[in-house]
Amino acid sequence: MRSSMNKKSVKVLFLGETFRADAQTWLKGISAYLDCQIETLEIPAAKSKFGRLFNSIRFSYELLEKRRTVFDLVLAERSTSYGFFSLFTKRKVLVVAQQGITDVYPETFLSKLIKGALKRKVYQKADLIHAWGHVMVPAMLKHKAIPSKIMILPKGIDLENFTFSTSGKTQNEEHIAIVTRSFKSYYNHKVIIKSIALLKERGIKIKFIFVGGGELLESSKELAHKLGVSSYIDFLGVVKNEELPLWLSKANIYVSIPQTEGVSASLFEAMASGCFPIVSDLPGTRAFISNGRNGLLVPPDSAESLANALIYYMENTVDFDKALVDNRTFIEKNVSQHKNFKIISQKYISLVNSK
């Protein structure tokens, strides 16, 4: 349902990686509630340094071309990249989103120096700063964001796509765990595979579903073969977004142990589907998971701890039935994409109309 508050179509420029599910959710959300014309611009991925350089140059040229248009609304992912590029646009309203617990990553001296300066500059110019969760706010305030400009609200998920079910799961002879993060080093897939090997050594029967692609997919398959656990894992590769709910419905455990985490839509999707979360013990996950109550928290780099957590849940599944229901209730109340984007879109319109 589109807002009736706007009298004319809103010209929107989105700067970000449109292939990412988070970006697609953002675009889908505003399209549902704004009468808008959306243009997108991003730096295409490339395998070589030359390709990345060429794409960056082409992006810069296309960005300068966009200056011929005054946009009502410019949306930018990450304050330290597309947020910085957004400063070169002509617009009425600038909205920037922090994409993790901090956009200053990796947290090296040089990164903190350069990206920190970029972040402060962008926050000075932004009309609205999205914090998809409370855990993101400290880094924003550290970099001089004005508190009144910060909007704390997750994008949410489309609950119509994720059916809640625990029927038959807790009584399964073979438990099924699912991992839905891409194969990048900071998601620690190899730690998960090592934990599966530990479970095998202890005679524990479990099946894992790995969803996603990435540069470490093949080496992860090789590690699984080396450790003798290939038969314990289904590597699905990249699946269509509309197919993900089906795979979540097959699992009763969700595993995600990244080194860093902001506000994870993947976690929300798993909670909505009735999967029991076993996730990294980080500020971003502690905001939603209380260890031993509605999930289990583990160190992100410990295969032993993950294996022990998996065993603990499998031995006590019935004790967590109510927690799974509570997780779904929490998601319905706080993480509904339809509810949240109605609020977000109304804020956008209010800002545009005030200019």
XYZ file of C-alpha atoms in Angstrom:
355
model
C 0.000 0.000 0.000
C 1.626 3.237 -1.122
C 1.550 6.312 1.042
C -0.985 8.991 0.144
C 1.171 11.608 1.872
C 3.214 12.309 -1.245
C 1.588 14.383 -3.994
C 3.988 13.395 -6.752
C 6.281 10.527 -7.593
C 9.500 10.607 -5.573
C 12.769 10.398 -7.512
C 15.043 7.966 -5.681
C 18.689 7.091 -6.304
C 19.917 3.950 -4.552
C 23.678 3.555 -4.180
C 24.511 0.021 -3.167
C 24.967 -3.586 -4.238
C 21.569 -4.557 -5.585
C 22.447 -8.267 -5.781
C 22.526 -8.436 -1.970
C 19.381 -9.644 -0.234
C 19.549 -6.704 2.224
C 19.504 -4.208 -0.638
C 16.657 -6.020 -2.366
C 14.651 -5.905 0.861
C 15.263 -2.156 1.152
C 14.188 -1.479 -2.425
C 11.170 -3.759 -2.190
C 10.105 -2.127 1.059
C 10.104 1.449 -0.166
C 8.492 0.445 -3.461
C 5.542 -0.953 -1.515
C 4.831 2.298 0.346
C 6.182 5.078 -1.857
C 5.013 6.239 -5.250
C 8.565 6.446 -6.528
C 10.898 6.152 -9.494
C 14.020 4.281 -8.423
C 17.389 4.434 -10.158
C 20.279 2.314 -8.900
C 24.028 2.630 -9.246
C 26.763 0.314 -8.007
C 30.298 -0.860 -8.667
C 29.984 -4.262 -10.372
C 32.022 -7.108 -8.909
C 35.194 -8.120 -10.746
C 37.690 -10.950 -10.324
C 40.867 -9.028 -11.164
C 42.438 -5.820 -9.846
C 42.249 -4.344 -13.345
C 38.563 -5.237 -13.557
C 37.856 -3.609 -10.201
C 39.763 -0.483 -11.240
C 37.893 -0.272 -14.553
C 34.519 -0.745 -12.846
C 35.371 1.904 -10.260
C 36.283 4.412 -12.967
C 33.090 3.661 -14.870
C 31.051 4.021 -11.675
C 32.630 7.426 -10.990
C 31.741 8.601 -14.499
C 28.149 7.367 -14.157
C 27.879 9.056 -10.762
C 28.945 12.381 -12.268
C 26.348 11.895 -15.003
C 23.694 11.548 -12.299
C 24.468 15.089 -11.158
C 22.290 16.310 -14.029
C 19.319 15.162 -11.940
C 18.226 16.505 -8.569
C 16.885 13.492 -6.689
C 14.274 13.805 -3.977
C 15.888 10.988 -2.043
C 19.338 9.376 -2.162
C 19.760 6.092 -0.255
C 23.296 4.872 0.392
C 24.577 1.597 1.812
C 27.553 1.894 4.189
C 28.781 5.292 5.283
C 32.370 4.567 4.291
C 31.773 3.598 0.659
C 28.511 4.407 -1.090
C 27.741 6.874 1.682
C 30.856 8.821 0.711
C 29.949 8.673 -2.984
C 26.486 9.993 -2.137
C 28.051 13.335 -1.191
C 28.651 13.977 -4.911
C 24.961 13.708 -5.817
C 22.385 16.461 -6.061
C 19.470 15.671 -3.786
C 16.943 17.018 -1.330
C 17.344 14.271 1.260
C 20.282 11.967 1.986
C 19.727 8.712 3.886
C 22.700 6.560 4.883
C 22.663 3.082 6.414
C 25.383 1.503 8.509
C 25.624 -2.134 7.437
C 27.225 -3.712 10.490
C 28.198 -3.009 14.062
C 30.594 -0.540 12.412
C 31.458 0.427 8.842
C 35.081 0.932 9.890
C 36.357 -2.524 9.020
C 38.913 -4.042 9.184
C 39.707 -2.298 12.448
C 43.335 -1.483 11.630
C 45.009 1.847 12.393
C 44.900 3.010 8.765
C 41.301 1.868 8.302
C 40.197 3.670 11.456
C 41.988 6.825 10.354
C 40.664 7.010 6.783
C 37.246 5.382 7.121
C 36.595 7.133 10.407
C 37.122 10.503 8.716
C 34.846 9.522 5.822
C 32.167 8.353 8.222
C 32.178 11.609 10.202
C 31.876 13.622 6.981
C 28.951 11.579 5.721
C 27.113 11.745 9.041
C 27.445 15.530 9.024
C 25.658 15.700 5.659
C 23.053 12.968 6.142
C 19.435 13.858 6.892
C 18.701 10.385 8.283
C 20.959 7.560 9.457
C 19.602 4.019 9.584
C 20.597 1.841 12.528
C 19.020 -1.527 11.812
C 19.491 -2.299 15.529
C 20.561 -0.677 18.812
C 23.946 -2.388 18.606
C 24.915 -0.088 15.700
C 24.338 3.165 17.572
C 27.568 3.381 19.655
C 29.758 3.419 16.525
C 27.530 6.122 15.024
C 27.780 8.340 18.083
C 31.534 7.753 18.217
C 31.758 9.235 14.734
C 29.716 12.327 15.591
C 26.299 11.281 14.294
C 23.562 13.570 15.617
C 21.295 11.378 17.803
C 18.086 12.971 16.474
C 19.022 11.837 12.952
C 19.378 8.170 13.918
C 16.418 5.898 13.200
C 16.632 2.591 15.078
C 14.458 0.058 13.277
C 15.289 -3.167 11.409
C 14.267 -3.543 7.790
C 12.552 -6.729 8.829
C 11.556 -9.789 6.848
C 8.465 -10.735 4.862
C 6.694 -12.997 7.341
C 4.350 -14.294 4.674
C 7.313 -16.133 3.142
C 8.515 -17.823 6.328
C 6.150 -20.383 7.808
C 6.660 -21.239 11.463
C 6.721 -24.932 12.266
C 8.268 -27.149 14.920
C 5.996 -30.098 14.160
C 8.048 -33.290 13.919
C 11.379 -31.506 14.241
C 12.148 -32.132 17.882
C 11.302 -35.817 17.553
C 13.476 -36.417 14.484
C 16.005 -39.187 14.902
C 18.378 -37.180 12.724
C 18.613 -33.477 13.449
C 19.082 -31.071 10.558
C 21.118 -27.881 10.925
C 21.204 -25.139 8.317
C 23.826 -22.483 7.533
C 22.704 -19.669 5.218
C 25.752 -17.377 5.170
C 27.973 -16.941 2.106
C 31.355 -18.666 2.000
C 33.571 -15.822 3.169
C 36.352 -16.135 5.728
C 34.615 -14.145 8.459
C 31.625 -16.526 8.475
C 33.839 -19.405 9.706
C 32.402 -22.252 7.654
C 35.574 -24.259 8.210
C 35.085 -24.056 11.980
C 31.574 -25.437 11.471
C 32.911 -28.291 9.341
C 35.489 -29.130 12.018
C 32.711 -29.239 14.603
C 30.831 -31.726 12.407
C 33.957 -33.913 12.409
C 33.983 -33.787 16.222
C 30.338 -34.866 16.288
C 31.149 -37.751 13.967
C 33.953 -38.866 16.288
C 31.448 -38.927 19.158
C 28.933 -40.930 17.160
C 26.411 -38.076 16.950
C 24.070 -38.254 13.979
C 23.295 -34.896 12.336
C 22.782 -33.484 8.848
C 23.925 -30.039 7.723
C 22.571 -27.934 4.864
C 24.925 -25.222 3.611
C 23.194 -22.563 1.509
C 25.211 -19.976 -0.397
C 28.227 -19.461 -2.605
C 31.500 -17.608 -2.266
C 35.226 -17.830 -2.731
C 35.690 -20.431 0.023
C 33.001 -22.858 -1.160
C 35.349 -25.239 -2.968
C 37.993 -25.254 -0.231
C 35.232 -25.936 2.305
C 34.115 -28.929 0.274
C 37.723 -30.140 0.202
C 38.000 -29.817 3.989
C 34.761 -31.769 4.462
C 36.161 -34.539 2.238
C 39.482 -34.534 4.096
C 37.746 -34.841 7.476
C 35.408 -37.547 6.206
C 32.169 -35.644 6.730
C 31.062 -34.976 3.123
C 28.104 -37.310 3.627
C 26.989 -35.183 6.586
C 26.703 -32.016 4.492
C 24.563 -30.921 1.546
C 26.290 -28.039 -0.227
C 23.422 -26.396 -2.119
C 25.317 -23.399 -3.469
C 23.373 -20.255 -4.233
C 19.597 -20.694 -4.132
C 16.880 -18.279 -5.190
C 15.539 -16.065 -2.404
C 12.082 -17.558 -2.804
C 13.505 -21.073 -2.253
C 15.226 -20.270 1.049
C 12.077 -20.585 3.247
C 11.616 -24.173 2.034
C 15.122 -25.136 3.138
C 14.683 -23.407 6.486
C 11.473 -25.368 7.020
C 13.436 -28.619 6.660
C 15.855 -27.720 9.461
C 15.417 -27.530 13.226
C 18.774 -25.853 14.033
C 20.289 -22.659 12.639
C 24.057 -22.181 12.885
C 25.925 -18.939 12.222
C 29.306 -18.126 13.808
C 30.715 -15.009 12.103
C 33.619 -13.023 13.538
C 31.512 -9.860 13.516
C 27.782 -9.240 13.272
C 25.437 -6.290 13.116
C 21.741 -7.052 12.707
C 21.315 -10.321 10.848
C 18.307 -10.848 8.600
C 19.428 -14.477 8.289
C 18.957 -14.917 12.022
C 15.501 -13.333 11.859
C 14.495 -15.676 9.022
C 15.615 -18.697 11.019
C 13.781 -17.548 14.161
C 10.629 -16.939 12.125
C 10.855 -20.454 10.688
C 11.156 -22.242 14.028
C 14.864 -23.083 13.848
C 16.795 -23.073 17.123
C 19.659 -20.537 16.849
C 23.244 -21.422 17.750
C 25.218 -18.291 16.943
C 28.340 -16.291 17.754
C 28.566 -14.669 21.160
C 28.719 -11.062 19.920
C 26.916 -7.816 20.822
C 24.878 -8.020 17.612
C 23.480 -11.451 18.470
C 23.136 -10.861 22.220
C 20.596 -8.177 21.344
C 18.219 -10.948 20.206
C 19.491 -14.200 21.739
C 19.711 -14.906 25.459
C 22.106 -17.798 25.998
C 20.313 -20.907 27.195
C 16.855 -19.365 26.878
C 15.955 -18.806 23.227
C 19.235 -19.920 21.672
C 22.855 -20.735 22.429
C 25.859 -18.412 22.113
C 29.321 -19.767 21.306
C 32.779 -18.331 20.573
C 33.031 -17.845 16.796
C 36.371 -19.641 16.438
C 35.820 -22.749 18.581
C 34.757 -25.970 16.865
C 34.693 -27.699 20.265
C 32.251 -25.153 21.740
C 29.987 -25.377 18.715
C 29.967 -29.176 18.840
C 29.096 -29.080 22.553
C 26.280 -26.581 21.918
C 24.827 -28.764 19.175
C 24.916 -31.811 21.453
C 23.313 -29.876 24.312
C 20.403 -28.773 22.146
C 19.893 -32.199 20.594
C 19.747 -33.750 24.064
C 17.290 -31.139 25.374
C 15.105 -30.212 22.403
C 11.777 -30.489 24.215
C 12.922 -27.995 26.847
C 13.215 -25.330 24.149
C 9.807 -25.754 22.472
C 8.361 -22.647 24.145
C 11.478 -20.646 23.232
C 10.893 -21.368 19.547
C 7.338 -20.035 19.816
C 8.604 -16.972 21.698
C 11.142 -16.336 18.926
C 8.416 -16.294 16.288
C 6.287 -13.984 18.440
C 9.214 -11.583 18.817
C 9.805 -11.511 15.061
C 6.119 -10.869 14.318
C 6.058 -7.984 16.790
C 9.358 -6.311 15.969
C 10.703 -7.501 12.621
C 7.744 -7.384 10.235
C 8.921 -5.936 6.940
C 5.470 -4.572 6.158
C 5.076 -2.807 9.508
C 8.590 -1.398 9.564
C 8.726 -0.129 6.000
C 5.462 1.681 6.447
C 7.145 3.624 9.272
C 10.367 4.094 7.284
C 8.558 5.323 4.169
C 6.499 7.824 6.164
C 9.744 9.204 7.587
C 11.206 9.562 4.081
C 8.135 11.441 2.873
C 8.195 13.728 5.886
C 11.829 14.636 5.187
C 11.255 15.211 1.460
C 8.199 17.382 2.098
C 10.133 19.465 4.621
C 12.731 20.518 2.025
